[in-house]
mmCIF file of C-alpha atoms in Angstrom:
data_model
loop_
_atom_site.group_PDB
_atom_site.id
_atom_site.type_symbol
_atom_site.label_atom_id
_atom_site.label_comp_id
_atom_site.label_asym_id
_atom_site.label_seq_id
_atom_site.Cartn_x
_atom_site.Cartn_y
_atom_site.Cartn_z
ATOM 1 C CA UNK A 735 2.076 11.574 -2.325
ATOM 2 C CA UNK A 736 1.967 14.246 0.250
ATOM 3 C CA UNK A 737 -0.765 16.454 -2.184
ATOM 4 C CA UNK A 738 -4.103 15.169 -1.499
ATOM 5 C CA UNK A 739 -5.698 14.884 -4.668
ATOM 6 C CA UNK A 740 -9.474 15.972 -4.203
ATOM 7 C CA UNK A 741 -10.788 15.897 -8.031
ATOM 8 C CA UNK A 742 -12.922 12.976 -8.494
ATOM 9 C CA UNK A 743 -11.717 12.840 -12.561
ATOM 10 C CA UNK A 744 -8.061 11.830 -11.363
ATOM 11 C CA UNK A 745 -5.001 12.349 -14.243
ATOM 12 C CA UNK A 746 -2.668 9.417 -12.412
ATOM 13 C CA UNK A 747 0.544 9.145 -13.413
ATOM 14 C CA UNK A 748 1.391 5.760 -14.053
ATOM 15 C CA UNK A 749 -0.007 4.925 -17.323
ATOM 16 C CA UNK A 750 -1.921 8.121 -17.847
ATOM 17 C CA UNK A 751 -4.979 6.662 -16.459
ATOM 18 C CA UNK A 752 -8.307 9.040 -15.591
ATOM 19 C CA UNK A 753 -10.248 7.540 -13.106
ATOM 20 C CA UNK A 754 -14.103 9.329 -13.592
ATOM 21 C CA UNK A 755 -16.033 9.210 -10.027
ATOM 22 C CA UNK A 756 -19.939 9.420 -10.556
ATOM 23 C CA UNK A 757 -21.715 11.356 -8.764
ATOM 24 C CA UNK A 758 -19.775 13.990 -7.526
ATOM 25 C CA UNK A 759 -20.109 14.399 -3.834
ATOM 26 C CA UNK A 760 -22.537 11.529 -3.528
ATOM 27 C CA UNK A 761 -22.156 9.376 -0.260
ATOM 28 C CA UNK A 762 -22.669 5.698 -1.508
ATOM 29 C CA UNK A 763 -22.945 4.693 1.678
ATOM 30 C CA UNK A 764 -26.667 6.092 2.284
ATOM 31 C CA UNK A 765 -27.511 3.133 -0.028
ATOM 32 C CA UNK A 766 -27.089 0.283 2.027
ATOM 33 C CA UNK A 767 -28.963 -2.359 -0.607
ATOM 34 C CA UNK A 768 -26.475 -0.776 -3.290
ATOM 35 C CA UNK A 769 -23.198 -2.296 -4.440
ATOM 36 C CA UNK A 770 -20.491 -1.527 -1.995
ATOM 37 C CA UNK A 771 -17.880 0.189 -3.850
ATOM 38 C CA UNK A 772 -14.283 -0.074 -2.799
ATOM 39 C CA UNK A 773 -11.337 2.064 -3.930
ATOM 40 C CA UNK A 774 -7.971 -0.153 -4.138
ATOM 41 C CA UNK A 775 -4.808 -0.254 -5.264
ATOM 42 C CA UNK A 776 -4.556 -2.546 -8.811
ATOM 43 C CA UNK A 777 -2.156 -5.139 -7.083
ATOM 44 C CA UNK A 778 -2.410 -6.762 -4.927
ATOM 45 C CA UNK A 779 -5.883 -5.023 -3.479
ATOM 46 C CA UNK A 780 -7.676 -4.926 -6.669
ATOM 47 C CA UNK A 781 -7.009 -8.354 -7.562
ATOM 48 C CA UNK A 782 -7.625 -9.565 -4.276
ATOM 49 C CA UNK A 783 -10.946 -7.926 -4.584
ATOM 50 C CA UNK A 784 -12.231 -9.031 -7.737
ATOM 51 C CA UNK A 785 -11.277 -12.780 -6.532
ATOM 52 C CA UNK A 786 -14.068 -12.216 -3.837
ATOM 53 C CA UNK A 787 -16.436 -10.520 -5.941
ATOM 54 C CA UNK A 788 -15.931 -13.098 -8.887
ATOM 55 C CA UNK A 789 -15.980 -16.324 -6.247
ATOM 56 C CA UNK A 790 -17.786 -15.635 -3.034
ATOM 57 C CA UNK A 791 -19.498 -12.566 -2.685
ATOM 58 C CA UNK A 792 -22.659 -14.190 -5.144
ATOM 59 C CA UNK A 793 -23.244 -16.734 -2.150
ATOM 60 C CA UNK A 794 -22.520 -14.102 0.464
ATOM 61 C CA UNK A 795 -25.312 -11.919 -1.082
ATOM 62 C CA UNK A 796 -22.793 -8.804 -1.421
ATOM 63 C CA UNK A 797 -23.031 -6.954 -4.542
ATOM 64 C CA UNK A 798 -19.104 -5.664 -4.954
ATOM 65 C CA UNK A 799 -17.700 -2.535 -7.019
ATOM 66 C CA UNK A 800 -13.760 -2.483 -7.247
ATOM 67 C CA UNK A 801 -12.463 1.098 -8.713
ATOM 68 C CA UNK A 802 -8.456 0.815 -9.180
ATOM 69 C CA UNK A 803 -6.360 3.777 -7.912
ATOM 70 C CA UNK A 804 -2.665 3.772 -8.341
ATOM 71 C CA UNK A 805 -1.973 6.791 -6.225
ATOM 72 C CA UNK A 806 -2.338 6.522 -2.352
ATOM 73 C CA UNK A 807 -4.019 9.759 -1.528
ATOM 74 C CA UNK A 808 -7.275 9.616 -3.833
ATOM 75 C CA UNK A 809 -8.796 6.540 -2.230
ATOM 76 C CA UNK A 810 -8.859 8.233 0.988
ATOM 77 C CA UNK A 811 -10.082 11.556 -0.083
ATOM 78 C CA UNK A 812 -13.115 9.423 -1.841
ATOM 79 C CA UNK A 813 -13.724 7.554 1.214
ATOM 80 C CA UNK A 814 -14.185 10.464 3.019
ATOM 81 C CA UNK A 815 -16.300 12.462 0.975
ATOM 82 C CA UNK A 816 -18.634 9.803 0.024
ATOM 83 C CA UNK A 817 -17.871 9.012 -3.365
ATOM 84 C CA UNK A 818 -16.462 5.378 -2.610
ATOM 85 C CA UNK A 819 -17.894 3.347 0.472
ATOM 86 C CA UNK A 820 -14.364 1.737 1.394
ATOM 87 C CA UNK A 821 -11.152 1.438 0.402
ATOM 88 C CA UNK A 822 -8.091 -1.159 0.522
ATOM 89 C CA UNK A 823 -4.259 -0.013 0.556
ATOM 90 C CA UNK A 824 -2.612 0.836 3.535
ATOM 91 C CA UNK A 825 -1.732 0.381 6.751
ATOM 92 C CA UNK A 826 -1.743 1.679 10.178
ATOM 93 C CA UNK A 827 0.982 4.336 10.226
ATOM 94 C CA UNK A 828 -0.080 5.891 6.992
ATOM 95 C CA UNK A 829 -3.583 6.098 7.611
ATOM 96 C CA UNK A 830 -2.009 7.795 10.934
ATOM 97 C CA UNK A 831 -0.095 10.185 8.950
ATOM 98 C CA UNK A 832 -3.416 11.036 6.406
ATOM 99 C CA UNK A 833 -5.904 11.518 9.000
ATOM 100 C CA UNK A 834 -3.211 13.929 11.019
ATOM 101 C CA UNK A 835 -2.120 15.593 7.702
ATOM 102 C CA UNK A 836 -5.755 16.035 5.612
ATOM 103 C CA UNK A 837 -8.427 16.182 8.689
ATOM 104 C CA UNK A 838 -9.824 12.906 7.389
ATOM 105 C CA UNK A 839 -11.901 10.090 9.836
ATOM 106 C CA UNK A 840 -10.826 6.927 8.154
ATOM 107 C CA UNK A 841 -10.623 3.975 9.974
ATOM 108 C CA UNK A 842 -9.755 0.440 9.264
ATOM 109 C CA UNK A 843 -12.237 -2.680 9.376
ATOM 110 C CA UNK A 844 -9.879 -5.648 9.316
ATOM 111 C CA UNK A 845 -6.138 -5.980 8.132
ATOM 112 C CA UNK A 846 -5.722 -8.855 5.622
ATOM 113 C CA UNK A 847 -2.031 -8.852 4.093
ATOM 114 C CA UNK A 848 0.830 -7.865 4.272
ATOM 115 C CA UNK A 849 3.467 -6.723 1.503
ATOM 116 C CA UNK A 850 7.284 -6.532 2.623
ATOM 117 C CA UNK A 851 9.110 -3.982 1.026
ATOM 118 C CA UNK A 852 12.192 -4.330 -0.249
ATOM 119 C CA UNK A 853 15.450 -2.908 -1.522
ATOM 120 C CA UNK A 854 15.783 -3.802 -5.565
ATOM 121 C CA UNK A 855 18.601 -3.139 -7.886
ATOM 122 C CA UNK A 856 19.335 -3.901 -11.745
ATOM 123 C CA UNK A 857 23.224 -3.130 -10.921
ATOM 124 C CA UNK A 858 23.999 -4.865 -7.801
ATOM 125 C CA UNK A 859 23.574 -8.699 -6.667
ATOM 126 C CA UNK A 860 23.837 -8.418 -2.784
ATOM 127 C CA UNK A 861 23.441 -4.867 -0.115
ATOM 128 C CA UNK A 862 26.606 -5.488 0.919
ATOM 129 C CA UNK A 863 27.590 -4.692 -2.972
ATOM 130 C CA UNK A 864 26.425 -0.611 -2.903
ATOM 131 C CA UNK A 865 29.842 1.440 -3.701
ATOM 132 C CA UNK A 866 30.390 4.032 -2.084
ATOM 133 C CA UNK A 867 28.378 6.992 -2.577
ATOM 134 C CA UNK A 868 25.661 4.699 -4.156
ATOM 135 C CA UNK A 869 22.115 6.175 -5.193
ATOM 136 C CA UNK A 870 18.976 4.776 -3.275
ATOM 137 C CA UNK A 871 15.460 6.019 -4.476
ATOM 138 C CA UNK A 872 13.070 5.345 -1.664
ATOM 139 C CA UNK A 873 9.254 6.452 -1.300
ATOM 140 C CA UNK A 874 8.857 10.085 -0.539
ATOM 141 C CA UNK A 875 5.536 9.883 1.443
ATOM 142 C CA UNK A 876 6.278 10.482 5.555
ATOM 143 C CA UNK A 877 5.838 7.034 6.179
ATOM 144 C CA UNK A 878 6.941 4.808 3.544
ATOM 145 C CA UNK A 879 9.898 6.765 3.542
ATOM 146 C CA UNK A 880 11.094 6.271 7.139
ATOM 147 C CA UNK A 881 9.729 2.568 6.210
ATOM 148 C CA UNK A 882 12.431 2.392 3.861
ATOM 149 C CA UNK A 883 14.741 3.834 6.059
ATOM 150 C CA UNK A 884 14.005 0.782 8.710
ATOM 151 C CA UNK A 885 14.637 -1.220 6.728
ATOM 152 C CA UNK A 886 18.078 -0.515 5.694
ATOM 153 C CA UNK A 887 18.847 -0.069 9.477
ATOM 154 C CA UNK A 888 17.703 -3.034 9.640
ATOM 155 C CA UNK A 889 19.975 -4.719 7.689
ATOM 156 C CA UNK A 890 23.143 -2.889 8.412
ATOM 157 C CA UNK A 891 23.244 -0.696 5.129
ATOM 158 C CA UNK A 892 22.390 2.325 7.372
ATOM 159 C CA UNK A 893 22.433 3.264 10.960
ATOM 160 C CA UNK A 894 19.823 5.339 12.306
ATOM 161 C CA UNK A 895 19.569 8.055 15.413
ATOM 162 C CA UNK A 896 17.714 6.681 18.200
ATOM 163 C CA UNK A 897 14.001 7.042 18.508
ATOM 164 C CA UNK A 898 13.908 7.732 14.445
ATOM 165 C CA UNK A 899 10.225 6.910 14.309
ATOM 166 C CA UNK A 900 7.679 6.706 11.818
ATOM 167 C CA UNK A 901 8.188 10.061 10.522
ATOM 168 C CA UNK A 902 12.468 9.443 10.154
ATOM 169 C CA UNK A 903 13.840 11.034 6.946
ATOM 170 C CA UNK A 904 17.845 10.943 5.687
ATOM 171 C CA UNK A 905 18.579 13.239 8.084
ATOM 172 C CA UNK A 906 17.699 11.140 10.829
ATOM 173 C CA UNK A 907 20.679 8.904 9.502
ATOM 174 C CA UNK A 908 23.161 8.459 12.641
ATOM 175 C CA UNK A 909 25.908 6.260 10.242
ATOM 176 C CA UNK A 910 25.889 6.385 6.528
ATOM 177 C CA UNK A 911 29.317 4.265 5.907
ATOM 178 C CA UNK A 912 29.185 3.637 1.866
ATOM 179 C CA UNK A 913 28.115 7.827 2.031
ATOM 180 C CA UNK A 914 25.012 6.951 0.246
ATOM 181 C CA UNK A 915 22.732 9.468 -1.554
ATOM 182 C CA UNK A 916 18.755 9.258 -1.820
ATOM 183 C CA UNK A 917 16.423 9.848 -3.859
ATOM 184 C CA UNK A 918 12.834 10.251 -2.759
ATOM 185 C CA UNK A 919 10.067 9.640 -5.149
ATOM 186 C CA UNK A 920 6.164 8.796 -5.479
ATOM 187 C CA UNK A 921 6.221 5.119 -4.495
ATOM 188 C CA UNK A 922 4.259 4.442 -7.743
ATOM 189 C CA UNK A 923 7.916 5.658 -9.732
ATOM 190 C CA UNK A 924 10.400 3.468 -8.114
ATOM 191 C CA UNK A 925 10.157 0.411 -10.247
ATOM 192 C CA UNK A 926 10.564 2.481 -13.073
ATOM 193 C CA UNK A 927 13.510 4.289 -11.325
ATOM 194 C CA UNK A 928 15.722 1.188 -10.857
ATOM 195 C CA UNK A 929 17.933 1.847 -14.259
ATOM 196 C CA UNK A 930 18.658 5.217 -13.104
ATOM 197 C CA UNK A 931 19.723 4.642 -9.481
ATOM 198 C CA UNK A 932 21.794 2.208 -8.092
ATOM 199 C CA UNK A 933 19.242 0.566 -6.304
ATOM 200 C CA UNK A 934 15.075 1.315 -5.002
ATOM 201 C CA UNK A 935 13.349 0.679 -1.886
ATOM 202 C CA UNK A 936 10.197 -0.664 -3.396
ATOM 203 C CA UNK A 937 6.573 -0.582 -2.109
ATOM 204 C CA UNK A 938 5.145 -4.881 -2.395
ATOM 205 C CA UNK A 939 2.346 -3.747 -4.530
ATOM 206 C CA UNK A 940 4.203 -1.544 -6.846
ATOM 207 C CA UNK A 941 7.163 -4.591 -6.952
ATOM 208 C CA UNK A 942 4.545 -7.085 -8.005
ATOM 209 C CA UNK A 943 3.057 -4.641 -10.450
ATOM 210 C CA UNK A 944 6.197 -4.182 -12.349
ATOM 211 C CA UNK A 945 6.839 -8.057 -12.215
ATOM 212 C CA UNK A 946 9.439 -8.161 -9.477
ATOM 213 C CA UNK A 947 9.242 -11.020 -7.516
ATOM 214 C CA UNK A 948 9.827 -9.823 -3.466
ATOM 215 C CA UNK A 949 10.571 -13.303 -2.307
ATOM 216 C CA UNK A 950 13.163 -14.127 -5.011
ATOM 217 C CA UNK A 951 14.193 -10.774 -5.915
ATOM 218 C CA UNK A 952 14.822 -8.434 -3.140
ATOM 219 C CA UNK A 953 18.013 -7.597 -1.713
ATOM 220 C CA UNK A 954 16.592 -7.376 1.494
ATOM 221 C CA UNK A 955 12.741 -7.709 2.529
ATOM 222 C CA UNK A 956 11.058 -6.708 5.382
ATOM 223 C CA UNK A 957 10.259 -9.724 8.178
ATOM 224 C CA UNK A 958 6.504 -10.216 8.505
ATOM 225 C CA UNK A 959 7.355 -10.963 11.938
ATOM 226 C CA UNK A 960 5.667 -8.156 14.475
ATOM 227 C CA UNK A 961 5.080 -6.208 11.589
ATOM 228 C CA UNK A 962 3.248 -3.160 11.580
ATOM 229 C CA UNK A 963 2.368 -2.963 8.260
ATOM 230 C CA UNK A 964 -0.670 -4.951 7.855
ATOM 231 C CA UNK A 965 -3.104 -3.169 4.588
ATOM 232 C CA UNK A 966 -6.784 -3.392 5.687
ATOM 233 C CA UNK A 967 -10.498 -2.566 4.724
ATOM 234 C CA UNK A 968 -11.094 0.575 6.079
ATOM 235 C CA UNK A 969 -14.370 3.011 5.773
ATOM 236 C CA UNK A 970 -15.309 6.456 6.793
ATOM 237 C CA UNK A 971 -15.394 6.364 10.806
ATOM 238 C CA UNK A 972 -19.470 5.872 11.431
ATOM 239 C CA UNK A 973 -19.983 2.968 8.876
ATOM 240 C CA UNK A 974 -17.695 0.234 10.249
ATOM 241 C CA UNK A 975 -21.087 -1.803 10.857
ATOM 242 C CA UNK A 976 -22.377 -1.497 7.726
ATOM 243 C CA UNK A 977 -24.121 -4.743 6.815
ATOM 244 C CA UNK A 978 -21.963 -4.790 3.552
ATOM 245 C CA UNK A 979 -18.961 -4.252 4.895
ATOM 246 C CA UNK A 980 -19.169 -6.853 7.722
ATOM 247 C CA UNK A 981 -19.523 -8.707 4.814
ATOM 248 C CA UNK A 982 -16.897 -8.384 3.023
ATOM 249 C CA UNK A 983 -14.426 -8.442 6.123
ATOM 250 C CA UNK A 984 -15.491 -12.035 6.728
ATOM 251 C CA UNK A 985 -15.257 -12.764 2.948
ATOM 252 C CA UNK A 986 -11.465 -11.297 2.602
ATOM 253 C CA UNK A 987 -10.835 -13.209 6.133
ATOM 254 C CA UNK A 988 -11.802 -16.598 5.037
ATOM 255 C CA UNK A 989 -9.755 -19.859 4.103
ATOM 256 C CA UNK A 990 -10.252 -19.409 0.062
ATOM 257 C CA UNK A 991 -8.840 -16.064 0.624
ATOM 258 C CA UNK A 992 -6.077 -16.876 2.138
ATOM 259 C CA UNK A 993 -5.637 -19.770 -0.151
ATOM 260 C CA UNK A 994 -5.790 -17.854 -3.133
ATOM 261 C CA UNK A 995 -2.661 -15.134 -1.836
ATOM 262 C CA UNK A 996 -0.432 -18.395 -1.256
ATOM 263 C CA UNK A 997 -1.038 -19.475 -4.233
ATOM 264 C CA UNK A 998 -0.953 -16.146 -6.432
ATOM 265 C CA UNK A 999 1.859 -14.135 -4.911
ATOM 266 C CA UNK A 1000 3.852 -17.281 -3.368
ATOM 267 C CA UNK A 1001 5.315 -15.414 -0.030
ATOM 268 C CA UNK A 1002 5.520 -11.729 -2.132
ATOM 269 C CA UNK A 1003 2.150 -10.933 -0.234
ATOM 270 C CA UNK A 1004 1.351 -12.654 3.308
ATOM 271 C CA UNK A 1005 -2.076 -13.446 4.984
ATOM 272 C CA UNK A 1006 -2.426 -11.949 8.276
ATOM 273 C CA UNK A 1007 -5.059 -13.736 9.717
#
């Protein structure tokens, strides 16, 4: 994840899907009577979405476009040039990271959920259950990877040097008791890693995706509490006030919203407002 992709005819690799852009350098936000397209991830962003466009946006007078990415550099690169209007898939310290990284001006709208990672395993029960010299895939984009890395300081599988930040790698480990080993990969491969390791730090959306339940079946989960890692709406710095976006803002901010993440993802994605 740390190549921006900046072809607008994407090859992704989960599922071979090619994702065509029209209009090649186009900037759909000039078109402010248009539909307001949004690049987001398939789950839970997508679905999220297509819930507002399919139930509420009709009586909000927003007409909504929702093109699926399942890579988490390409929505940001469209974004950017024009080719999408918005996106939906992060959170604050990656956007960080991308803006630093690419030159980008992305900026968020409004955070709406959050999605705990968690540590997943097809050979072990409990954390506490890793043998010694144990193989841990984690994400290997700067953030989500010292994400992962939190976490398991977090809950004593790891120990970390002090002031390990958001940019913390394995060799930031202070204390590796079991003598662990890890394996960074695209986020979007770690579900599909988890017969090959011993066990995966896993990215919400890409957990739910591959029908892991967080709640029920992570080893350990991040606490929503003080949580950093909010995903928002976020546009091209200059059209935050576009009339469509304040739109949809409200729209993935209101009670039915909320309602419907309760009752689809049942505490595997969490409503921050």
């Amino acid at each position: 994840m740390r190549n921006t992709t900046k072809t607008l005819a994407v090859a992704l690799t989960a599922g071979a899907l090619t994702l065509g852009l029209a209009a090649c350098g186009k900037d759909s936000g000039s078109d402010k009577n248009g539909a307001l397209v949004v690049a987001a991830s398939p789950v839970p962003h997508a679905e999220i979405l297509n819930y507002v466009k399919d139930h509420l946006a009709d009586k909000a007078g927003l007409k909504l476009e929702v093109k699926e990415f399942t890579d988490y550099n390409t929505p940001n690169t469209a974004t950017e040039d024009g080719s999408v209007d918005a996106n939906y898939f992060q959170n604050q310290p990656f956007l960080d990271d991308f803006n630093k990284k690419k030159g980008t001006h992305i900026v968020p709208v409004v955070t709406v959920h959050l999605e705990p990672l968690g540590l997943y395993s097809h050979k072990v029960k409990k954390a506490g259950d890793l043998g010694s010299g144990a193989t841990v895939a984690i994400p290997n984009d700067t953030v989500n990877e010292a994400r992962a890395l939190k976490l398991l300081d977090s809950n004593g599988v790891i120990k970390l040097k002090s002031g390990a930040g958001n940019e913390a790698t394995p060799k930031d480990i202070a204390d590796n008791p079991k003598n662990l080993k890890f394996k960074e990969l695209e986020a979007a491969q770690l579900p599909r890693s988890l017969d090959d390791v011993d066990a995966a730090v896993i990215n919400g959306n890409y957990a739910i995706e591959a029908d892991l339940k967080p709640a029920k079946d992570a080893l350990v989960l991040e606490s929503p509490k003080n949580n950093p890692y909010g995903n928002f709406l976020a546009v091209k710095k200059g059209n935050e006030k576009d009339p469509r976006v304040k739109k949809l803002a409200k729209l993935l901010t209101s009670p039915e919203v909320k309602k419907f993440i309760q009752d689809k993802y049942d505490g595997s994605v969490i409503a921050s407002f």
